[in-house]
PDB file of C-alpha atoms in Angstrom:
ATOM      1  CA  MET A   1      17.931  18.641   5.053  1.00  0.00           C
ATOM      2  CA  ASN A   2      15.030  20.449   3.363  1.00  0.00           C
ATOM      3  CA  ILE A   3      13.579  17.824   1.054  1.00  0.00           C
ATOM      4  CA  SER A   4      13.541  14.051   0.661  1.00  0.00           C
ATOM      5  CA  ILE A   5      12.216  12.925  -2.719  1.00  0.00           C
ATOM      6  CA  VAL A   6      10.908   9.362  -2.589  1.00  0.00           C
ATOM      7  CA  ILE A   7      10.522   7.695  -5.990  1.00  0.00           C
ATOM      8  CA  PRO A   8       9.136   4.132  -6.167  1.00  0.00           C
ATOM      9  CA  LEU A   9       9.806   2.470  -9.499  1.00  0.00           C
ATOM     10  CA  LEU A  10       9.447  -0.725 -11.489  1.00  0.00           C
ATOM     11  CA  ASN A  11      11.319  -1.182 -14.783  1.00  0.00           C
ATOM     12  CA  GLU A  12      11.897   2.502 -15.549  1.00  0.00           C
ATOM     13  CA  ASP A  13      15.572   2.442 -16.592  1.00  0.00           C
ATOM     14  CA  GLU A  14      14.950   4.632 -19.667  1.00  0.00           C
ATOM     15  CA  SER A  15      13.612   7.594 -17.713  1.00  0.00           C
ATOM     16  CA  LEU A  16      15.806   7.624 -14.580  1.00  0.00           C
ATOM     17  CA  ASN A  17      18.736   9.671 -15.901  1.00  0.00           C
ATOM     18  CA  GLU A  18      16.474  12.356 -17.335  1.00  0.00           C
ATOM     19  CA  LEU A  19      14.364  12.460 -14.171  1.00  0.00           C
ATOM     20  CA  HIS A  20      17.463  12.733 -11.981  1.00  0.00           C
ATOM     21  CA  ASP A  21      18.935  15.605 -13.989  1.00  0.00           C
ATOM     22  CA  TRP A  22      15.618  17.455 -13.967  1.00  0.00           C
ATOM     23  CA  ILE A  23      15.223  17.107 -10.183  1.00  0.00           C
ATOM     24  CA  VAL A  24      18.835  18.186  -9.539  1.00  0.00           C
ATOM     25  CA  ALA A  25      18.370  21.288 -11.697  1.00  0.00           C
ATOM     26  CA  VAL A  26      15.279  22.273  -9.678  1.00  0.00           C
ATOM     27  CA  MET A  27      17.010  21.596  -6.348  1.00  0.00           C
ATOM     28  CA  GLN A  28      20.095  23.608  -7.264  1.00  0.00           C
ATOM     29  CA  SER A  29      18.171  26.570  -8.662  1.00  0.00           C
ATOM     30  CA  ASN A  30      16.218  26.791  -5.389  1.00  0.00           C
ATOM     31  CA  ARG A  31      19.255  26.037  -3.183  1.00  0.00           C
ATOM     32  CA  PHE A  32      17.557  23.168  -1.423  1.00  0.00           C
ATOM     33  CA  LEU A  33      19.439  20.632   0.669  1.00  0.00           C
ATOM     34  CA  TYR A  34      17.994  17.387  -0.621  1.00  0.00           C
ATOM     35  CA  GLU A  35      18.169  13.648  -1.068  1.00  0.00           C
ATOM     36  CA  ILE A  36      16.681  11.474  -3.796  1.00  0.00           C
ATOM     37  CA  LEU A  37      15.528   8.041  -2.667  1.00  0.00           C
ATOM     38  CA  PHE A  38      14.959   5.593  -5.510  1.00  0.00           C
ATOM     39  CA  ILE A  39      13.031   2.524  -4.334  1.00  0.00           C
ATOM     40  CA  ASP A  40      13.508  -0.271  -6.874  1.00  0.00           C
ATOM     41  CA  ASP A  41      10.476  -2.517  -6.428  1.00  0.00           C
ATOM     42  CA  GLY A  42      11.991  -5.661  -7.942  1.00  0.00           C
ATOM     43  CA  SER A  43      12.816  -4.331 -11.424  1.00  0.00           C
ATOM     44  CA  THR A  44      13.968  -6.859 -14.007  1.00  0.00           C
ATOM     45  CA  ASP A  45      15.564  -4.304 -16.338  1.00  0.00           C
ATOM     46  CA  ALA A  46      18.666  -2.128 -15.779  1.00  0.00           C
ATOM     47  CA  SER A  47      17.003   0.231 -13.284  1.00  0.00           C
ATOM     48  CA  TRP A  48      19.230  -0.724 -10.341  1.00  0.00           C
ATOM     49  CA  LYS A  49      22.350  -0.368 -12.464  1.00  0.00           C
ATOM     50  CA  VAL A  50      21.272   3.162 -13.425  1.00  0.00           C
ATOM     51  CA  ILE A  51      20.565   4.032  -9.772  1.00  0.00           C
ATOM     52  CA  THR A  52      24.000   2.739  -8.771  1.00  0.00           C
ATOM     53  CA  GLU A  53      25.687   4.860 -11.430  1.00  0.00           C
ATOM     54  CA  LEU A  54      23.716   7.943 -10.404  1.00  0.00           C
ATOM     55  CA  SER A  55      24.713   7.459  -6.752  1.00  0.00           C
ATOM     56  CA  LYS A  56      28.383   7.448  -7.764  1.00  0.00           C
ATOM     57  CA  LYS A  57      27.968  10.762  -9.584  1.00  0.00           C
ATOM     58  CA  ASN A  58      25.714  12.374  -6.971  1.00  0.00           C
ATOM     59  CA  SER A  59      26.103  11.630  -3.263  1.00  0.00           C
ATOM     60  CA  ASN A  60      22.548  12.873  -2.663  1.00  0.00           C
ATOM     61  CA  VAL A  61      21.173   9.869  -4.537  1.00  0.00           C
ATOM     62  CA  LYS A  62      20.229   6.902  -2.367  1.00  0.00           C
ATOM     63  CA  GLY A  63      18.696   3.603  -3.343  1.00  0.00           C
ATOM     64  CA  ILE A  64      16.808   0.673  -1.877  1.00  0.00           C
ATOM     65  CA  ARG A  65      16.316  -2.500  -3.891  1.00  0.00           C
ATOM     66  CA  PHE A  66      13.691  -5.144  -3.101  1.00  0.00           C
ATOM     67  CA  LEU A  67      14.320  -8.816  -3.750  1.00  0.00           C
ATOM     68  CA  LYS A  68      11.086  -8.972  -5.738  1.00  0.00           C
ATOM     69  CA  ASN A  69       8.053  -6.866  -6.609  1.00  0.00           C
ATOM     70  CA  PHE A  70       6.252  -6.165  -3.328  1.00  0.00           C
ATOM     71  CA  GLY A  71       4.092  -3.273  -4.549  1.00  0.00           C
ATOM     72  CA  LYS A  72       4.030   0.507  -4.457  1.00  0.00           C
ATOM     73  CA  SER A  73       2.765   0.721  -0.875  1.00  0.00           C
ATOM     74  CA  GLN A  74       5.718  -1.261   0.461  1.00  0.00           C
ATOM     75  CA  ALA A  75       8.115   0.814  -1.651  1.00  0.00           C
ATOM     76  CA  LEU A  76       6.717   4.034  -0.222  1.00  0.00           C
ATOM     77  CA  HIS A  77       6.872   2.613   3.305  1.00  0.00           C
ATOM     78  CA  ALA A  78      10.571   1.829   2.882  1.00  0.00           C
ATOM     79  CA  GLY A  79      11.205   5.299   1.459  1.00  0.00           C
ATOM     80  CA  PHE A  80       9.329   6.992   4.298  1.00  0.00           C
ATOM     81  CA  LYS A  81      11.302   5.013   6.845  1.00  0.00           C
ATOM     82  CA  ALA A  82      14.616   6.118   5.334  1.00  0.00           C
ATOM     83  CA  ALA A  83      13.665   9.745   4.552  1.00  0.00           C
ATOM     84  CA  GLN A  84      15.430  12.431   6.583  1.00  0.00           C
ATOM     85  CA  GLY A  85      14.167  15.648   4.997  1.00  0.00           C
ATOM     86  CA  GLU A  86      11.962  18.232   6.677  1.00  0.00           C
ATOM     87  CA  VAL A  87       9.494  17.786   3.808  1.00  0.00           C
ATOM     88  CA  VAL A  88       8.966  14.493   1.968  1.00  0.00           C
ATOM     89  CA  ILE A  89       7.939  14.610  -1.698  1.00  0.00           C
ATOM     90  CA  THR A  90       6.695  11.514  -3.525  1.00  0.00           C
ATOM     91  CA  MET A  91       6.582  11.234  -7.295  1.00  0.00           C
ATOM     92  CA  ASP A  92       6.524   8.579  -9.981  1.00  0.00           C
ATOM     93  CA  ALA A  93       9.557   7.670 -12.075  1.00  0.00           C
ATOM     94  CA  ASP A  94       7.870   7.734 -15.497  1.00  0.00           C
ATOM     95  CA  LEU A  95       8.326  11.512 -16.088  1.00  0.00           C
ATOM     96  CA  GLN A  96       4.577  12.103 -15.915  1.00  0.00           C
ATOM     97  CA  ASP A  97       5.106  14.114 -12.705  1.00  0.00           C
ATOM     98  CA  ASN A  98       6.811  17.479 -13.174  1.00  0.00           C
ATOM     99  CA  PRO A  99       9.689  18.252 -10.753  1.00  0.00           C
ATOM    100  CA  GLU A 100       9.091  21.975 -11.344  1.00  0.00           C
ATOM    101  CA  GLU A 101       6.127  21.622  -8.971  1.00  0.00           C
ATOM    102  CA  ILE A 102       8.356  20.697  -6.023  1.00  0.00           C
ATOM    103  CA  PRO A 103       9.261  24.223  -4.773  1.00  0.00           C
ATOM    104  CA  GLU A 104       5.631  25.331  -4.468  1.00  0.00           C
ATOM    105  CA  LEU A 105       4.658  22.056  -2.789  1.00  0.00           C
ATOM    106  CA  TYR A 106       7.521  22.577  -0.343  1.00  0.00           C
ATOM    107  CA  HIS A 107       6.445  26.129   0.471  1.00  0.00           C
ATOM    108  CA  LEU A 108       2.834  25.051   1.055  1.00  0.00           C
ATOM    109  CA  ILE A 109       4.106  22.674   3.736  1.00  0.00           C
ATOM    110  CA  VAL A 110       6.661  25.008   5.309  1.00  0.00           C
ATOM    111  CA  LYS A 111       5.023  28.428   4.993  1.00  0.00           C
ATOM    112  CA  GLU A 112       1.318  27.539   4.960  1.00  0.00           C
ATOM    113  CA  ASP A 113       1.829  24.828   7.595  1.00  0.00           C
ATOM    114  CA  TYR A 114      -0.125  22.123   5.792  1.00  0.00           C
ATOM    115  CA  ASP A 115       0.430  18.532   6.883  1.00  0.00           C
ATOM    116  CA  LEU A 116      -0.119  17.098   3.415  1.00  0.00           C
ATOM    117  CA  VAL A 117      -0.491  18.566  -0.079  1.00  0.00           C
ATOM    118  CA  SER A 118      -1.817  16.274  -2.786  1.00  0.00           C
ATOM    119  CA  GLY A 119      -1.320  16.911  -6.482  1.00  0.00           C
ATOM    120  CA  TRP A 120      -4.361  17.229  -8.729  1.00  0.00           C
ATOM    121  CA  LYS A 121      -3.800  16.349 -12.385  1.00  0.00           C
ATOM    122  CA  LYS A 122      -6.714  18.425 -13.600  1.00  0.00           C
ATOM    123  CA  LYS A 123      -5.754  18.032 -17.257  1.00  0.00           C
ATOM    124  CA  ARG A 124      -4.636  14.511 -18.058  1.00  0.00           C
ATOM    125  CA  TYR A 125      -2.969  12.936 -21.080  1.00  0.00           C
ATOM    126  CA  ASP A 126      -4.059   9.370 -20.359  1.00  0.00           C
ATOM    127  CA  SER A 127      -6.604   7.244 -22.185  1.00  0.00           C
ATOM    128  CA  VAL A 128     -10.127   8.561 -21.581  1.00  0.00           C
ATOM    129  CA  ILE A 129     -11.745   5.115 -21.447  1.00  0.00           C
ATOM    130  CA  THR A 130      -9.172   3.111 -19.504  1.00  0.00           C
ATOM    131  CA  LYS A 131      -7.956   5.798 -17.091  1.00  0.00           C
ATOM    132  CA  ASN A 132      -9.772   9.141 -17.077  1.00  0.00           C
ATOM    133  CA  ILE A 133     -13.388   8.003 -16.664  1.00  0.00           C
ATOM    134  CA  PRO A 134     -12.635   5.153 -14.187  1.00  0.00           C
ATOM    135  CA  SER A 135     -10.375   7.538 -12.241  1.00  0.00           C
ATOM    136  CA  LYS A 136     -13.132  10.153 -11.926  1.00  0.00           C
ATOM    137  CA  LEU A 137     -15.601   7.520 -10.679  1.00  0.00           C
ATOM    138  CA  PHE A 138     -13.057   6.166  -8.234  1.00  0.00           C
ATOM    139  CA  ASN A 139     -12.176   9.619  -6.865  1.00  0.00           C
ATOM    140  CA  TRP A 140     -15.855  10.490  -6.463  1.00  0.00           C
ATOM    141  CA  ALA A 141     -16.457   7.321  -4.459  1.00  0.00           C
ATOM    142  CA  ALA A 142     -13.329   7.931  -2.369  1.00  0.00           C
ATOM    143  CA  ARG A 143     -14.450  11.473  -1.504  1.00  0.00           C
ATOM    144  CA  ARG A 144     -17.937  10.368  -0.511  1.00  0.00           C
ATOM    145  CA  THR A 145     -16.733   7.430   1.558  1.00  0.00           C
ATOM    146  CA  SER A 146     -13.668   8.890   3.280  1.00  0.00           C
ATOM    147  CA  GLY A 147     -14.753  12.491   3.800  1.00  0.00           C
ATOM    148  CA  VAL A 148     -11.402  13.748   2.449  1.00  0.00           C
ATOM    149  CA  LYS A 149     -12.209  16.302  -0.246  1.00  0.00           C
ATOM    150  CA  LEU A 150      -9.529  15.634  -2.860  1.00  0.00           C
ATOM    151  CA  HIS A 151     -10.032  15.435  -6.610  1.00  0.00           C
ATOM    152  CA  ASP A 152      -7.156  13.049  -7.346  1.00  0.00           C
ATOM    153  CA  PHE A 153      -6.318  10.433  -4.726  1.00  0.00           C
ATOM    154  CA  ASN A 154      -4.166   8.484  -7.214  1.00  0.00           C
ATOM    155  CA  CYS A 155      -1.758  11.306  -8.056  1.00  0.00           C
ATOM    156  CA  GLY A 156       1.762  10.187  -7.160  1.00  0.00           C
ATOM    157  CA  LEU A 157       2.997  13.757  -6.655  1.00  0.00           C
ATOM    158  CA  LYS A 158       2.403  14.639  -3.011  1.00  0.00           C
ATOM    159  CA  ALA A 159       4.194  16.558  -0.255  1.00  0.00           C
ATOM    160  CA  TYR A 160       4.217  15.662   3.439  1.00  0.00           C
ATOM    161  CA  LYS A 161       5.569  16.943   6.691  1.00  0.00           C
ATOM    162  CA  LYS A 162       8.182  14.549   7.986  1.00  0.00           C
ATOM    163  CA  SER A 163       6.031  13.861  11.059  1.00  0.00           C
ATOM    164  CA  VAL A 164       3.227  12.583   8.830  1.00  0.00           C
ATOM    165  CA  VAL A 165       5.232   9.902   7.021  1.00  0.00           C
ATOM    166  CA  LYS A 166       6.832   8.774  10.265  1.00  0.00           C
ATOM    167  CA  ASN A 167       3.476   8.224  11.943  1.00  0.00           C
ATOM    168  CA  ILE A 168       1.474   6.352   9.303  1.00  0.00           C
ATOM    169  CA  GLU A 169       1.848   2.796   8.096  1.00  0.00           C
ATOM    170  CA  VAL A 170       1.413   2.215   4.372  1.00  0.00           C
ATOM    171  CA  SER A 171       0.817  -1.468   3.670  1.00  0.00           C
ATOM    172  CA  GLY A 172      -1.087  -3.712   1.304  1.00  0.00           C
ATOM    173  CA  GLU A 173      -2.471  -1.500  -1.485  1.00  0.00           C
ATOM    174  CA  MET A 174      -3.141   1.532   0.697  1.00  0.00           C
ATOM    175  CA  HIS A 175      -0.844   3.998  -1.114  1.00  0.00           C
ATOM    176  CA  ARG A 176      -3.950   5.431  -2.820  1.00  0.00           C
ATOM    177  CA  TYR A 177      -5.352   6.386   0.567  1.00  0.00           C
ATOM    178  CA  ILE A 178      -2.405   7.986   2.334  1.00  0.00           C
ATOM    179  CA  PRO A 179      -4.433  11.221   2.832  1.00  0.00           C
ATOM    180  CA  VAL A 180      -7.156   9.152   4.538  1.00  0.00           C
ATOM    181  CA  LEU A 181      -4.565   7.403   6.711  1.00  0.00           C
ATOM    182  CA  ALA A 182      -3.041  10.785   7.593  1.00  0.00           C
ATOM    183  CA  LYS A 183      -6.419  12.228   8.560  1.00  0.00           C
ATOM    184  CA  SER A 184      -7.167   9.140  10.652  1.00  0.00           C
ATOM    185  CA  ALA A 185      -3.830   9.642  12.445  1.00  0.00           C
ATOM    186  CA  GLY A 186      -4.784  13.211  13.371  1.00  0.00           C
ATOM    187  CA  PHE A 187      -3.158  15.194  10.557  1.00  0.00           C
ATOM    188  CA  SER A 188      -6.162  17.192   9.395  1.00  0.00           C
ATOM    189  CA  LYS A 189      -4.529  20.077   7.500  1.00  0.00           C
ATOM    190  CA  ILE A 190      -4.783  18.531   4.044  1.00  0.00           C
ATOM    191  CA  THR A 191      -5.108  20.402   0.765  1.00  0.00           C
ATOM    192  CA  GLU A 192      -4.454  19.915  -2.930  1.00  0.00           C
ATOM    193  CA  LYS A 193      -2.656  21.755  -5.700  1.00  0.00           C
ATOM    194  CA  VAL A 194      -3.251  21.592  -9.437  1.00  0.00           C
ATOM    195  CA  VAL A 195      -0.122  20.121 -11.040  1.00  0.00           C
ATOM    196  CA  LYS A 196       1.007  19.549 -14.596  1.00  0.00           C
ATOM    197  CA  HIS A 197       0.540  16.104 -16.054  1.00  0.00           C
ATOM    198  CA  GLN A 198       2.766  14.905 -18.872  1.00  0.00           C
ATOM    199  CA  ALA A 199       2.321  12.077 -21.330  1.00  0.00           C
ATOM    200  CA  ARG A 200       4.459   8.998 -20.728  1.00  0.00           C
ATOM    201  CA  ARG A 201       7.561   9.038 -22.936  1.00  0.00           C
ATOM    202  CA  TYR A 202       9.168   5.706 -22.140  1.00  0.00           C
ATOM    203  CA  GLY A 203       7.906   2.218 -21.415  1.00  0.00           C
ATOM    204  CA  LYS A 204       4.307   1.429 -20.568  1.00  0.00           C
ATOM    205  CA  THR A 205       2.036   1.747 -17.578  1.00  0.00           C
ATOM    206  CA  LYS A 206       2.340  -0.899 -14.861  1.00  0.00           C
ATOM    207  CA  PHE A 207      -1.319  -0.626 -13.869  1.00  0.00           C
ATOM    208  CA  GLY A 208      -4.356  -2.107 -15.617  1.00  0.00           C
ATOM    209  CA  MET A 209      -8.097  -1.967 -15.068  1.00  0.00           C
ATOM    210  CA  ASP A 210      -7.744  -4.323 -12.103  1.00  0.00           C
ATOM    211  CA  ARG A 211      -6.302  -1.465 -10.050  1.00  0.00           C
ATOM    212  CA  PHE A 212      -9.743   0.162  -9.951  1.00  0.00           C
ATOM    213  CA  ILE A 213     -11.387  -3.026  -8.705  1.00  0.00           C
ATOM    214  CA  ASN A 214      -8.694  -3.361  -6.056  1.00  0.00           C
ATOM    215  CA  GLY A 215      -9.030   0.340  -5.344  1.00  0.00           C
ATOM    216  CA  PHE A 216     -12.737   0.087  -4.522  1.00  0.00           C
ATOM    217  CA  LEU A 217     -12.125  -2.963  -2.330  1.00  0.00           C
ATOM    218  CA  ASP A 218      -9.352  -1.089  -0.522  1.00  0.00           C
ATOM    219  CA  LEU A 219     -11.713   1.875  -0.154  1.00  0.00           C
ATOM    220  CA  ILE A 220     -14.128  -0.314   1.810  1.00  0.00           C
ATOM    221  CA  THR A 221     -11.229  -1.538   3.930  1.00  0.00           C
ATOM    222  CA  ILE A 222      -9.824   1.908   4.649  1.00  0.00           C
ATOM    223  CA  SER A 223     -13.285   3.261   5.482  1.00  0.00           C
ATOM    224  CA  PHE A 224     -13.707   0.523   8.081  1.00  0.00           C
ATOM    225  CA  VAL A 225     -10.148   0.837   9.390  1.00  0.00           C
ATOM    226  CA  SER A 226     -10.316   4.625   9.708  1.00  0.00           C
ATOM    227  CA  LYS A 227     -13.530   4.439  11.758  1.00  0.00           C
ATOM    228  CA  PHE A 228     -13.203   1.169  13.669  1.00  0.00           C
ATOM    229  CA  GLY A 229      -9.611  -0.009  13.137  1.00  0.00           C
ATOM    230  CA  ARG A 230      -8.627   0.848  16.712  1.00  0.00           C
ATOM    231  CA  ARG A 231     -11.977  -0.080  18.266  1.00  0.00           C
ATOM    232  CA  PRO A 232     -13.560  -3.034  16.422  1.00  0.00           C
ATOM    233  CA  MET A 233     -15.691  -3.852  19.464  1.00  0.00           C
ATOM    234  CA  HIS A 234     -17.634  -0.626  18.884  1.00  0.00           C
ATOM    235  CA  LEU A 235     -18.930  -2.052  15.588  1.00  0.00           C
ATOM    236  CA  PHE A 236     -19.037  -5.823  16.050  1.00  0.00           C
ATOM    237  CA  GLY A 237     -19.926  -5.630  19.724  1.00  0.00           C
ATOM    238  CA  ALA A 238     -22.802  -3.217  19.106  1.00  0.00           C
ATOM    239  CA  LEU A 239     -24.170  -5.302  16.222  1.00  0.00           C
ATOM    240  CA  GLY A 240     -23.767  -8.478  18.278  1.00  0.00           C
ATOM    241  CA  VAL A 241     -25.631  -7.062  21.275  1.00  0.00           C
ATOM    242  CA  LEU A 242     -28.398  -5.755  19.005  1.00  0.00           C
ATOM    243  CA  MET A 243     -28.831  -9.127  17.262  1.00  0.00           C
ATOM    244  CA  PHE A 244     -28.788 -10.992  20.583  1.00  0.00           C
ATOM    245  CA  ILE A 245     -31.442  -8.674  22.067  1.00  0.00           C
ATOM    246  CA  ILE A 246     -33.662  -9.190  18.998  1.00  0.00           C
ATOM    247  CA  GLY A 247     -33.267 -12.960  19.238  1.00  0.00           C
ATOM    248  CA  PHE A 248     -33.800 -12.995  22.984  1.00  0.00           C
ATOM    249  CA  GLY A 249     -36.900 -10.802  22.564  1.00  0.00           C
ATOM    250  CA  PHE A 250     -38.387 -13.325  20.122  1.00  0.00           C
ATOM    251  CA  ALA A 251     -37.580 -16.202  22.483  1.00  0.00           C
ATOM    252  CA  LEU A 252     -39.106 -14.372  25.458  1.00  0.00           C
ATOM    253  CA  TYR A 253     -42.269 -13.662  23.486  1.00  0.00           C
ATOM    254  CA  LEU A 254     -42.569 -17.321  22.462  1.00  0.00           C
ATOM    255  CA  GLY A 255     -42.108 -18.447  26.068  1.00  0.00           C
ATOM    256  CA  ILE A 256     -44.742 -16.050  27.439  1.00  0.00           C
ATOM    257  CA  ASP A 257     -47.137 -16.981  24.626  1.00  0.00           C
ATOM    258  CA  LYS A 258     -46.741 -20.704  25.320  1.00  0.00           C
ATOM    259  CA  LEU A 259     -47.034 -20.424  29.106  1.00  0.00           C
ATOM    260  CA  PHE A 260     -49.825 -17.892  29.530  1.00  0.00           C
ATOM    261  CA  ILE A 261     -51.630 -17.154  26.251  1.00  0.00           C
ATOM    262  CA  HIS A 262     -51.810 -20.370  24.207  1.00  0.00           C
ATOM    263  CA  PRO A 263     -50.675 -23.188  26.552  1.00  0.00           C
ATOM    264  CA  THR A 264     -52.374 -25.832  24.421  1.00  0.00           C
ATOM    265  CA  GLY A 265     -51.086 -24.497  21.110  1.00  0.00           C
ATOM    266  CA  ARG A 266     -48.171 -25.656  18.977  1.00  0.00           C
ATOM    267  CA  LEU A 267     -44.874 -26.541  20.529  1.00  0.00           C
ATOM    268  CA  ILE A 268     -42.339 -23.730  20.522  1.00  0.00           C
ATOM    269  CA  ALA A 269     -39.990 -25.817  18.361  1.00  0.00           C
ATOM    270  CA  ASP A 270     -42.707 -26.113  15.715  1.00  0.00           C
ATOM    271  CA  ARG A 271     -42.910 -22.346  15.219  1.00  0.00           C
ATOM    272  CA  PRO A 272     -40.609 -20.584  12.684  1.00  0.00           C
ATOM    273  CA  GLN A 273     -40.092 -17.703  15.109  1.00  0.00           C
ATOM    274  CA  PHE A 274     -38.165 -20.069  17.368  1.00  0.00           C
ATOM    275  CA  TYR A 275     -35.510 -20.676  14.694  1.00  0.00           C
ATOM    276  CA  LEU A 276     -35.341 -16.961  13.856  1.00  0.00           C
ATOM    277  CA  SER A 277     -34.697 -16.122  17.490  1.00  0.00           C
ATOM    278  CA  LEU A 278     -32.120 -18.897  17.842  1.00  0.00           C
ATOM    279  CA  THR A 279     -30.306 -17.772  14.684  1.00  0.00           C
ATOM    280  CA  ALA A 280     -30.311 -14.134  15.791  1.00  0.00           C
ATOM    281  CA  MET A 281     -28.831 -15.017  19.202  1.00  0.00           C
ATOM    282  CA  LEU A 282     -26.139 -17.205  17.613  1.00  0.00           C
ATOM    283  CA  ILE A 283     -25.170 -14.487  15.108  1.00  0.00           C
ATOM    284  CA  GLY A 284     -25.178 -11.896  17.883  1.00  0.00           C
ATOM    285  CA  THR A 285     -22.844 -14.030  20.003  1.00  0.00           C
ATOM    286  CA  GLN A 286     -20.489 -14.576  17.061  1.00  0.00           C
ATOM    287  CA  LEU A 287     -20.373 -10.867  16.230  1.00  0.00           C
ATOM    288  CA  PHE A 288     -19.624 -10.013  19.853  1.00  0.00           C
ATOM    289  CA  LEU A 289     -16.814 -12.574  19.947  1.00  0.00           C
ATOM    290  CA  ALA A 290     -15.447 -11.217  16.636  1.00  0.00           C
ATOM    291  CA  GLY A 291     -15.283  -7.737  18.178  1.00  0.00           C
ATOM    292  CA  PHE A 292     -13.619  -9.090  21.308  1.00  0.00           C
ATOM    293  CA  LEU A 293     -10.985 -10.991  19.294  1.00  0.00           C
ATOM    294  CA  GLY A 294     -10.472  -7.903  17.109  1.00  0.00           C
ATOM    295  CA  GLU A 295      -9.724  -5.810  20.205  1.00  0.00           C
ATOM    296  CA  ILE A 296      -7.130  -8.368  21.343  1.00  0.00           C
ATOM    297  CA  MET A 297      -5.494  -8.383  17.896  1.00  0.00           C
ATOM    298  CA  VAL A 298      -5.382  -4.573  17.718  1.00  0.00           C
ATOM    299  CA  ARG A 299      -3.661  -4.374  21.090  1.00  0.00           C
ATOM    300  CA  SER A 300      -1.080  -7.027  20.257  1.00  0.00           C
ATOM    301  CA  ARG A 301      -0.601  -6.226  16.553  1.00  0.00           C
ATOM    302  CA  LYS A 302       2.898  -5.678  15.284  1.00  0.00           C
ATOM    303  CA  ASN A 303       4.058  -3.965  12.098  1.00  0.00           C
ATOM    304  CA  GLU A 304       2.555  -5.977   9.254  1.00  0.00           C
ATOM    305  CA  THR A 305       4.335  -4.262   6.355  1.00  0.00           C
ATOM    306  CA  ARG A 306       6.460  -6.880   4.627  1.00  0.00           C
ATOM    307  CA  TYR A 307       9.248  -6.489   2.098  1.00  0.00           C
ATOM    308  CA  ASN A 308      12.757  -7.890   1.769  1.00  0.00           C
ATOM    309  CA  ILE A 309      15.541  -5.521   0.787  1.00  0.00           C
ATOM    310  CA  SER A 310      18.235  -6.866  -1.489  1.00  0.00           C
ATOM    311  CA  GLU A 311      20.645  -3.899  -1.563  1.00  0.00           C
ATOM    312  CA  GLU A 312      20.920  -0.336  -0.316  1.00  0.00           C
ATOM    313  CA  ILE A 313      22.936   2.683  -1.422  1.00  0.00           C
ATOM    314  CA  ASN A 314      23.932   5.451   1.016  1.00  0.00           C
ATOM    315  CA  ILE A 315      21.121   4.572   3.463  1.00  0.00           C
ATOM    316  CA  THR A 316      21.950   5.303   7.104  1.00  0.00           C
ATOM    317  CA  THR A 317      19.616   4.109   9.848  1.00  0.00           C
ATOM    318  CA  LYS A 318      19.335   6.366  12.850  1.00  0.00           C
TER     319      LYS A 318
END
């Protein structure tokens, strides 16, 4: 199979038929062997009914339905787990991503040997105040913090080698940072391609301004995880040892001063330096223990991605 197209969705019943027909036309004109994986993230409209009808008409259509809304990251994780294509394409279900971009994304992976190609919606048709400006600020911060030089981390249209999606774990709200997760996992051949962006025709956006707040918080998390996620002792242990040495140095100075320099002076417990040294040693010990416990958790951690599937269509587990 050449291509697996993973489409997470929430209440997009009006656009699914049109999106399906558009994708099929592109696949057939390029003679791709393909599958379309619709991941219904707890929709309350007729989305699952439409997916079921499409699967009856087209055996290449597959579907996974969650019991409730678990989030886009969990939907992508389920799609990645089920995908069988040589190249995995992700796109949104609202018709703002153009399926005509798929062949070139595919060839960048197969012929240029990239691990990941991210779409860049250079010209957008979203609100300037609520989406464009916050998105530019967010992408600037993501580039500076992560070191991955992409202009549009949030673009849903991306292409991956199969090996990439099978070796990364997308959980929480980390779908924005899949390129960072891929780089952290050793897949360094990452590029971007300018793609067409289209105005939403049906329904309304499922994301508000809170996604940018959550995005910046997740950015801090992913920055820490990418650098110290597998070795927390290197951060907490180093800080703990440093704090303990500072505290112990203060305590040693106070002891020498009391014994040999000013033996008749104030008691050590009456000096503020004593409490600073004690606090520093306590904080240092706690940081060291936090790093030690983190190492134990990393080594015993199991898959933390959580979602409950209600129904599946044409999904075979190998």
